[in-house]
XYZ file of C-alpha atoms in Angstrom:
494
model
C 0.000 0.000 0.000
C 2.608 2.228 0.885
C 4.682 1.687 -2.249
C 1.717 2.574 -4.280
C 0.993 5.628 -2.857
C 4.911 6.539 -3.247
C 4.577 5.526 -7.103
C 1.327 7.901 -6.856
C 2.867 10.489 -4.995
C 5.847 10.397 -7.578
C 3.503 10.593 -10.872
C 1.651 13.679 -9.281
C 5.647 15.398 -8.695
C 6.358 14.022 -12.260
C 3.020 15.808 -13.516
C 3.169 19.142 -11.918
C 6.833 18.892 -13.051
C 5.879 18.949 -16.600
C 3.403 21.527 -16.059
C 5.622 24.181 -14.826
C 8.370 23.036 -17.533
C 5.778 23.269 -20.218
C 4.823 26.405 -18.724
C 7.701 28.102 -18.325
C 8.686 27.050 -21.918
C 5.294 28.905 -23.125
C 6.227 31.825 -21.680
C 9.312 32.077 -22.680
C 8.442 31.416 -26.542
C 6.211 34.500 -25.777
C 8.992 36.909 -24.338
C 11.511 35.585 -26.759
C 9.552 36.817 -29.526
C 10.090 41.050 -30.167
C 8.266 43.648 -31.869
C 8.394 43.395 -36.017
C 7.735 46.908 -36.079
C 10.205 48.559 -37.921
C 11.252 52.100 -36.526
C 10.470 54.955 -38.656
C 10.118 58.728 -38.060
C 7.008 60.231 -38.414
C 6.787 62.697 -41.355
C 5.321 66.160 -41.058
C 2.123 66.288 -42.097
C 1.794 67.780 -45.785
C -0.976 70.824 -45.857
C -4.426 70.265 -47.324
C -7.008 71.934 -48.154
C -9.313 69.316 -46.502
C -12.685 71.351 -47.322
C -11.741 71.863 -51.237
C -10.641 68.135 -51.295
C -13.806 66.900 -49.494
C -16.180 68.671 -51.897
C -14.486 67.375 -55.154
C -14.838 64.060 -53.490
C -18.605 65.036 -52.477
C -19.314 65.743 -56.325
C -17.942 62.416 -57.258
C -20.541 60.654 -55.256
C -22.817 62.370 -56.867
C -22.545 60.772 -59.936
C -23.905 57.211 -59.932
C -21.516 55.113 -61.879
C -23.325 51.381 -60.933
C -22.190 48.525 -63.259
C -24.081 45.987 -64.834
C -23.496 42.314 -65.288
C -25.440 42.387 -68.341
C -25.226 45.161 -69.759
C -21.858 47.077 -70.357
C -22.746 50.707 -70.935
C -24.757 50.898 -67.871
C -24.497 54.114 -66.730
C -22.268 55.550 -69.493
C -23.443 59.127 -68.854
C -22.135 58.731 -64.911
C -18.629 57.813 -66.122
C -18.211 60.326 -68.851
C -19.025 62.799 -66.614
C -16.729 61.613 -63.798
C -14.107 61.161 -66.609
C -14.522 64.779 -67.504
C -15.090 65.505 -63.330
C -11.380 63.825 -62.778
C -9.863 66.327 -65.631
C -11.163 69.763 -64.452
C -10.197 68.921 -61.116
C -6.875 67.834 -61.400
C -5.348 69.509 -64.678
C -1.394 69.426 -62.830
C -1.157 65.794 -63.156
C -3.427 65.626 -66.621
C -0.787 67.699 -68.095
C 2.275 65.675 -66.344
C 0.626 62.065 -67.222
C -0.852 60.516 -70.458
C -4.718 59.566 -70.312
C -6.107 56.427 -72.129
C -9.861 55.413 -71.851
C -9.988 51.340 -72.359
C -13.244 49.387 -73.064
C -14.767 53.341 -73.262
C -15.051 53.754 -69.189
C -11.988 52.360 -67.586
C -9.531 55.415 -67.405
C -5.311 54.414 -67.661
C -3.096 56.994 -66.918
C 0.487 56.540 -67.800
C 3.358 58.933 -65.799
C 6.420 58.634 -67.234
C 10.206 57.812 -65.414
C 12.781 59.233 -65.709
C 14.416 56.109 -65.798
C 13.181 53.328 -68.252
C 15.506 50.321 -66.418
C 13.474 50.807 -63.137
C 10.575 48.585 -62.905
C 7.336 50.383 -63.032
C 4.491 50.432 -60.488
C 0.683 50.645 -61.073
C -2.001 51.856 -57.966
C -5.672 50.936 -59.100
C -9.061 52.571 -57.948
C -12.365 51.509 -59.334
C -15.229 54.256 -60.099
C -18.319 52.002 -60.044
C -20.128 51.438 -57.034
C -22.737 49.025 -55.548
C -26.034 49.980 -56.021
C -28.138 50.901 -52.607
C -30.267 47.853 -51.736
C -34.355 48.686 -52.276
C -36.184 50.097 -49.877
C -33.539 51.649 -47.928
C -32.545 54.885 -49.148
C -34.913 56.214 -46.614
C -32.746 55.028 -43.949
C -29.636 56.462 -44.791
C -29.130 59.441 -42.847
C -28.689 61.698 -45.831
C -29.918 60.995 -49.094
C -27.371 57.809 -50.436
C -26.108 60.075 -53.470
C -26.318 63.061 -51.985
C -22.327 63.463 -51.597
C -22.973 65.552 -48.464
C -20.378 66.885 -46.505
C -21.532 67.493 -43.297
C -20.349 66.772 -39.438
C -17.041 65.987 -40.665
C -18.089 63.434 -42.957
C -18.241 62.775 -46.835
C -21.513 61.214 -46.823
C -22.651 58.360 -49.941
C -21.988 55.751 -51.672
C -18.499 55.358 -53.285
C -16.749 58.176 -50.476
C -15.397 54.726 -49.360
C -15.433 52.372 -51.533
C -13.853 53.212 -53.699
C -14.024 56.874 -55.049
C -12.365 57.713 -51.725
C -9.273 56.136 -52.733
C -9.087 57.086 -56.227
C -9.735 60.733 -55.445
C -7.069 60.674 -52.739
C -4.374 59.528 -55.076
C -5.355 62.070 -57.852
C -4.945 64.827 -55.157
C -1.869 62.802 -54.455
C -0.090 62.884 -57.811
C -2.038 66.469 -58.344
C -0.220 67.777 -55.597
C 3.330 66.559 -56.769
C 3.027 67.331 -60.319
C 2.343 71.073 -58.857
C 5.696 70.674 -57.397
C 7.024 69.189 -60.256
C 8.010 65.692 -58.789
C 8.792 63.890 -61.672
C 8.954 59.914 -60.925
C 12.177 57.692 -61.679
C 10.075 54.640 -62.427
C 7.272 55.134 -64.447
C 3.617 54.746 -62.589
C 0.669 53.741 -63.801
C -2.504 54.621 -62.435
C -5.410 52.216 -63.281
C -9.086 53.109 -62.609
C -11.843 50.258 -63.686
C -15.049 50.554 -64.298
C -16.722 47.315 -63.175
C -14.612 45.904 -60.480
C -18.335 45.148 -58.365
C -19.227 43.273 -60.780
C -16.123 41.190 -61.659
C -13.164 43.917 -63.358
C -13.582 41.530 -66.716
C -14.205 44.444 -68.836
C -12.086 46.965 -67.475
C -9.448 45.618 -65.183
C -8.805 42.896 -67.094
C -8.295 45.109 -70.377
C -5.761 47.571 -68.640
C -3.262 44.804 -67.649
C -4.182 43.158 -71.075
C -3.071 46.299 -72.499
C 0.046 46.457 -70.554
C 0.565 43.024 -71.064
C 1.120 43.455 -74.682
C 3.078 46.318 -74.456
C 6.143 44.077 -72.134
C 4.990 46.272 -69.416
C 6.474 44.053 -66.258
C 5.166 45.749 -62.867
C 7.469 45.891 -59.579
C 3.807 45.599 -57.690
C 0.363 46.523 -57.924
C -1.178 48.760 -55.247
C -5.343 48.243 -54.843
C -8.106 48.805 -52.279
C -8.333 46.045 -49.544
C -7.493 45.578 -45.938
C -7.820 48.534 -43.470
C -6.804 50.120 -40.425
C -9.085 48.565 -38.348
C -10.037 49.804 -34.758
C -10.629 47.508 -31.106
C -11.298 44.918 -33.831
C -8.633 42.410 -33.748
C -9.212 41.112 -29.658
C -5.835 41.637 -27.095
C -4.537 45.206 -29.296
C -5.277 48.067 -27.507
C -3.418 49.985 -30.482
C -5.051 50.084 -34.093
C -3.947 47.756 -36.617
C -3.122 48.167 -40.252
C -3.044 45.157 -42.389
C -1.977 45.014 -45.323
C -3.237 42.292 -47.864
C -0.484 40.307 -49.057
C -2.104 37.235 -50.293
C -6.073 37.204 -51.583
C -9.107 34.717 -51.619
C -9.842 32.747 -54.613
C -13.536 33.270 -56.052
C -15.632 29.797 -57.426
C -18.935 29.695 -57.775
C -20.703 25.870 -58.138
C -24.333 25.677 -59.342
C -25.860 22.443 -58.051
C -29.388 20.570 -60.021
C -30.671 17.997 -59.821
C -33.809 16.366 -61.544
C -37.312 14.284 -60.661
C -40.240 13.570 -62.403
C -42.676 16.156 -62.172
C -46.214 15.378 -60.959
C -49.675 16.321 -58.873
C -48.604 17.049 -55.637
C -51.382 14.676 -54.339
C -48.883 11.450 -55.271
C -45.493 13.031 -53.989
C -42.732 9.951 -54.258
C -40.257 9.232 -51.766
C -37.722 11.954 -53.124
C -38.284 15.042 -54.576
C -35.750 17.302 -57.092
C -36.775 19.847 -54.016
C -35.893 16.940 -51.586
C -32.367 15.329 -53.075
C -31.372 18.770 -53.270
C -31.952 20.690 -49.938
C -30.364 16.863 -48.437
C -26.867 17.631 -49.901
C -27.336 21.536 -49.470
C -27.375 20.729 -45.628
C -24.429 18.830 -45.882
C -22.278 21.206 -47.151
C -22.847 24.170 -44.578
C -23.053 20.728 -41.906
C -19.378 20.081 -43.173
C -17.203 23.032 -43.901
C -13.808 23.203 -45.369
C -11.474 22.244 -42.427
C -10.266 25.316 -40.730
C -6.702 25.943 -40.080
C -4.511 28.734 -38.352
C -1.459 28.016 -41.158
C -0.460 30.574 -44.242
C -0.728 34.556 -44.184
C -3.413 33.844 -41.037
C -0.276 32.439 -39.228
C 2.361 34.933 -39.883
C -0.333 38.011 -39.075
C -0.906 36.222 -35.871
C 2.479 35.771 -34.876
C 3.662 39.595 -36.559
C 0.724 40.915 -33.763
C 1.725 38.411 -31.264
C 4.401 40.647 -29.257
C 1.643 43.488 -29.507
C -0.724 41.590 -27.712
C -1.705 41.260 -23.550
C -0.134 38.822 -22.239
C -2.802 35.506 -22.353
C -3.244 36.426 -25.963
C 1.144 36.731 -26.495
C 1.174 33.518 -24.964
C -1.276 31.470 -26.770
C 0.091 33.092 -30.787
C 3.967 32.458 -29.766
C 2.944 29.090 -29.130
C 0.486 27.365 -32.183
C 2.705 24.393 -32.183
C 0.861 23.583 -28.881
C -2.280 25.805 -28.925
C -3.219 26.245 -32.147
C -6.253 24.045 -31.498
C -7.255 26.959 -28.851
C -6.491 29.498 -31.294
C -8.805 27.977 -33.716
C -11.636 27.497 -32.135
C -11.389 31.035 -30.515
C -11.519 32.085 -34.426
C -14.334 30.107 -35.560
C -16.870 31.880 -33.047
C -17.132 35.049 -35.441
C -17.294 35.184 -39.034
C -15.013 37.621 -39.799
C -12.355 35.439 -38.031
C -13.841 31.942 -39.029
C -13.818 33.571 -43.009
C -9.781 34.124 -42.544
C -9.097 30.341 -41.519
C -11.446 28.335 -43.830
C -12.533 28.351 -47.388
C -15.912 29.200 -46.829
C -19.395 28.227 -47.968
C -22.179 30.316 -49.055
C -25.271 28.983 -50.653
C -26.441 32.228 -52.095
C -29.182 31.086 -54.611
C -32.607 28.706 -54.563
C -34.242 27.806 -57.664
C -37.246 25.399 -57.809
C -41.194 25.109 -58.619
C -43.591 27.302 -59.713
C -47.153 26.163 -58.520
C -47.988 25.337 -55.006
C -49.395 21.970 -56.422
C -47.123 20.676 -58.818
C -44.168 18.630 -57.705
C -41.115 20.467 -59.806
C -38.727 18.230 -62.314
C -35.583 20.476 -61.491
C -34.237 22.286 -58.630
C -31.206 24.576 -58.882
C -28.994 25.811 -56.286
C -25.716 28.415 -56.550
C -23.071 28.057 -54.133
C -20.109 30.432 -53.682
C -16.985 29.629 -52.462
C -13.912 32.033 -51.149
C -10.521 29.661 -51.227
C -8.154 29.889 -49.306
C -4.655 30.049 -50.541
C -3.808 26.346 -51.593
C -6.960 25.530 -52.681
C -8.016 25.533 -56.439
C -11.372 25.495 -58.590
C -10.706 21.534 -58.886
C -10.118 20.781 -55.307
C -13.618 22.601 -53.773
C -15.061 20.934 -56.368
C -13.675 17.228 -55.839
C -14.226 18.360 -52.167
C -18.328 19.081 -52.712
C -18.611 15.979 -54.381
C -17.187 14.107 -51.616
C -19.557 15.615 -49.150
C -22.327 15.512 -51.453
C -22.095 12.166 -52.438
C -24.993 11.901 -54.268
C -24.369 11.216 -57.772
C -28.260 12.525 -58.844
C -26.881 15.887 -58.094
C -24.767 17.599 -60.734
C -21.779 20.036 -59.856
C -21.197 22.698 -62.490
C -18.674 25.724 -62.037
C -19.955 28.990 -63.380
C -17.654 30.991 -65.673
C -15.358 33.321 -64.065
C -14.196 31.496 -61.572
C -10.760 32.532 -60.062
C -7.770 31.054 -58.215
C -6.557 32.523 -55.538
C -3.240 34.423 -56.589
C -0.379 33.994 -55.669
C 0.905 34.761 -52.046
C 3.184 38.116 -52.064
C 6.421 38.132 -49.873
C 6.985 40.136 -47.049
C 10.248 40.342 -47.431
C 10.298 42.405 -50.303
C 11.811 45.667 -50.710
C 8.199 46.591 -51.495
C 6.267 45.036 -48.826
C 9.075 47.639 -46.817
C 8.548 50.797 -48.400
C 4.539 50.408 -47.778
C 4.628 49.121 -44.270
C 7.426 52.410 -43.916
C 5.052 54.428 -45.331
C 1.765 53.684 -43.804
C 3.928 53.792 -40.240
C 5.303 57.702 -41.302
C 1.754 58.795 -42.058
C -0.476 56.575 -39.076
C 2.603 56.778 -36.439
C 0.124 55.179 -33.831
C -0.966 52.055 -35.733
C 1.031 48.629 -35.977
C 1.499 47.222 -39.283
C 1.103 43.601 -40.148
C 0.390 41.402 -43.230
C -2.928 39.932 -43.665
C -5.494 38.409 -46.019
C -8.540 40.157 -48.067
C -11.360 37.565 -48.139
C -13.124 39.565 -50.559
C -11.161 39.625 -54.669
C -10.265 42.863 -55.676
C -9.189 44.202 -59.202
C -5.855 43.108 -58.520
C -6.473 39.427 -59.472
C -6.868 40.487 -63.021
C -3.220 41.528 -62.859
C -1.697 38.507 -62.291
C 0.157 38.482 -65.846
C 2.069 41.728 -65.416
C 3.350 41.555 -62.014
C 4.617 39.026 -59.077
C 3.340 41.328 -56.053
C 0.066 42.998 -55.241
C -1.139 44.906 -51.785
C -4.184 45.493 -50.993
C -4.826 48.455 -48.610
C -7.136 51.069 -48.109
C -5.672 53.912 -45.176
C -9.140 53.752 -44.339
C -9.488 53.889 -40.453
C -12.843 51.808 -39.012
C -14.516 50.270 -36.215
C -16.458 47.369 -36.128
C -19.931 49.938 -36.501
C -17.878 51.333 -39.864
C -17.212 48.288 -41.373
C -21.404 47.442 -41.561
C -21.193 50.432 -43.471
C -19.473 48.694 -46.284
C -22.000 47.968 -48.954
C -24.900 49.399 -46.565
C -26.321 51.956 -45.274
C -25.269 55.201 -44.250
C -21.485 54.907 -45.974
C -19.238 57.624 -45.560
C -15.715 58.994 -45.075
C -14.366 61.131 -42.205
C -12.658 64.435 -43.620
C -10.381 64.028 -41.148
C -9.345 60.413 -42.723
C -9.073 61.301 -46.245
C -7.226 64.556 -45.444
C -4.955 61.396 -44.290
C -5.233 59.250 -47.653
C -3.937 61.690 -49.283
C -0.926 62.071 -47.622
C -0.652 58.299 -47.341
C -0.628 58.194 -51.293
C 1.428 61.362 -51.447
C 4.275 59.570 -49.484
C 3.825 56.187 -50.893
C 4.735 57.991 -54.318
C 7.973 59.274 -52.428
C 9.036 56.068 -51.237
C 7.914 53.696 -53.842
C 8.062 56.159 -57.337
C 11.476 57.783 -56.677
C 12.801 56.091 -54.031
């Protein structure tokens, strides 16, 4: 008896042995790791005339430049006049740069180097914007179009996304072409047309273009991630991410057939039936979720940022990644950054309350992480599925995800230098864009992309996005502008 409460007493020493060791060893990994936030001087900020700049922002707004799917010279009118909008208010840089309009809306400017060996650069912009969803304009605070500026806001839709950052750079390069900065790489500045409704027409016929003139871009600059406020959990300083790596875009419609028939004499399954059954199992089994890729190095670039519980657990996902995970998966915005994720976004079936249908249709759309392919979600829905009655058939369009783009490049430097001169408080760390951007379509003329808007926002902003009530603070694009103004500096002659 004795002996075998010794041997006890011994595995319990043993055990809380092991516990401190481990730990102590967890701990450790977490004050081992330092900051990744490179030192930089904060410039002086450059004088604007925030009021003058607001307004020609407000009139852009004004102008409702919503693309169409179907129909390509949807709201031709809008864009001419924001065409001709863009070249009264910014005649400096019109006169400095050359202006090309491709597939009649998308605008190209070209700003030539000085010096034709130095690779060239390219920031994009789009000018369309999502249309306001019925039956809402009444609750927007002022009218949706109205490009209001009032209480220190540019209120409507676009003063984000995205006139906001294609009116910032123009006052940008406006602003330097008045002081007669004259570039040593030649920039291009790329503005499409229909980027909300794919960038097929306009993005995609810009880097076309350059393509077959042996243009070969250093990077390409686009909207994207943000600086994002008490959003990512343990920070108590606001974070800037900048997209280095993107989501792939598949959509999958799913049919499947029965015979129709009287309702009265329904058989044992149903088009409506077979159907909804494997519908259920896909958003019952998601795409395995994993803290690995870009997710991993923005967790561990924050990590010595963080409080301590939250330092500990990111220095350590070779032992608590599991944690880590399942911490993620609780919101969506998190849970959409680990996983390829599943969205059923479309029902098709029957037509008479009485009449049992002979097809049902369903469209499914699919954001991939980087890894995945158009081949593997759909091998992977078929798996799930299983149900060979139900046909899987990928929609045109469809897009990879592209290619992950290096931190360690003299590029990813000169932004993450640039956004810490101009937002001295934030921290700076790679990250992924689950939504696609223009930038996909440029995947032939260049080897490294960032996406980043110098948008500040809270969680409340970001429902703005695509809703109700969108709109810029002065303040912030006052901001943008010197963001792009500086990131011209470093990047353009550096």
């Amino acid at each position: 008896m004795r002996r075998a409460i010794r041997i006890l007493r011994n595995i319990i020493l043993l055990l809380i042995a092991a516990v401190v060791i481990l730990a102590a060893v967890l701990v450790a990994n977490a004050w081992r790791k330092s900051s990744q936030q490179i030192a930089v001087s904060p410039v002086a900020p450059v004088t604007i005339d925030e009021q003058a700049a607001a307004q020609r922002l407000g009139a852009a707004v004004r102008l409702q430049t919503i693309a169409s799917v179907t129909d390509a010279d949807q709201s031709a009118d809008a864009f001419r006049a924001l065409h001709d909008l863009i070249a009264a208010s910014f005649p400096a840089f019109h006169a400095a740069a050359k202006r090309e309009i491709v597939a009649n809306y998308s605008l190209l400017y070209t700003w030539e180097g000085s010096d034709p060996k130095a690779a060239p650069i390219a920031l994009l912009a789009h000018q369309d914007v999502v249309p306001i969803a019925p039956g809402t304009d009444g609750d927007w605070q002022v009218p949706p179009f109205s490009g209001a500026v009032k209480d220190g806001f540019i209120w409507g839709r676009g003063s984000w996304d995205d006139k906001g950052n294609l009116f910032s750079m123009l006052e940008a390069v406006e602003q330097l072409a008045k002081e007669n900065f004259r570039p040593k790489r030649t920039v291009y500045l790329a503005f499409g047309h229909d980027e909300e409704v794919s960038g097929k027409r306009g993005a995609m016929a810009m880097s076309k273009l350059l393509q077959s003139r042996g243009v070969r871009l250093d990077f390409v600059f686009d909207e994207g991630l943000l600086i994002t406020e008490g959003i990512l959990k343990g920070v108590d300083k606001p974070v800037a991410l900048i997209g280095v790596a993107e989501k792939g875009y598949v959509t999958l419609d799913l049919s499947t057939t029965a015979t129709p028939g009287h309702s009265s004499l329904p058989p044992r399954d149903t088009a409506i039936g077979k159907l909804s059954a494997a519908l259920t199992r896909l958003e019952r089994k998601p795409f395995p979720a994993a803290v690995s890729g870009v997710m991993r190095e923005t967790l561990q670039t924050a990590a010595p940022e963080m409080d301590f519980g939250s330092r500990v657990a990111l220095s350590n996902l070779w032992l608590l990644e599991p944690l880590v995970r399942r911490q993620m998966e609780k919101t969506a915005q998190t849970a959409a950054a680990i996983r390829t994720t599943t969205a059923i976004t479309i029902f098709n079936a029957g037509n008479k309350e009485n009449v049992l249908p002979g097809r049902a249709e369903a469209t499914v759309n699919f954001r991939l992480l980087p890894g995945e392919t158009e081949e593997s979600v759909i091998a992977y829905v078929k798996s799930i599925v299983a149900d060979d009655r139900v046909k899987v058939t990928p929609k045109p369009g469809n897009t990879n995800p592209p290619p992950v783009t290096s931190t360690a490049s003299p590029s990813y430097q000169a932004v993450n230098r640039t956004i810490r001169e101009i937002f001295p408080d934030v921290l700076v760390v790679p990250g992924l864009m689950v939504a696609a951007t223009d930038s996909r379509n440029y995947l032939d003329v260049t080897d490294s992309i960032f996406r980043f808007s110098p948008v500040r926002a809270t969680a409340e902003d970001l429902k703005r996005f695509h809703g109700t009530d969108e709109r810029l603070s002065v303040k912030n694009y006052a901001d943008m502008i010197r963001f792009y103004r500086r990131l011209m500096q470093n990047t353009a002659n550096p």
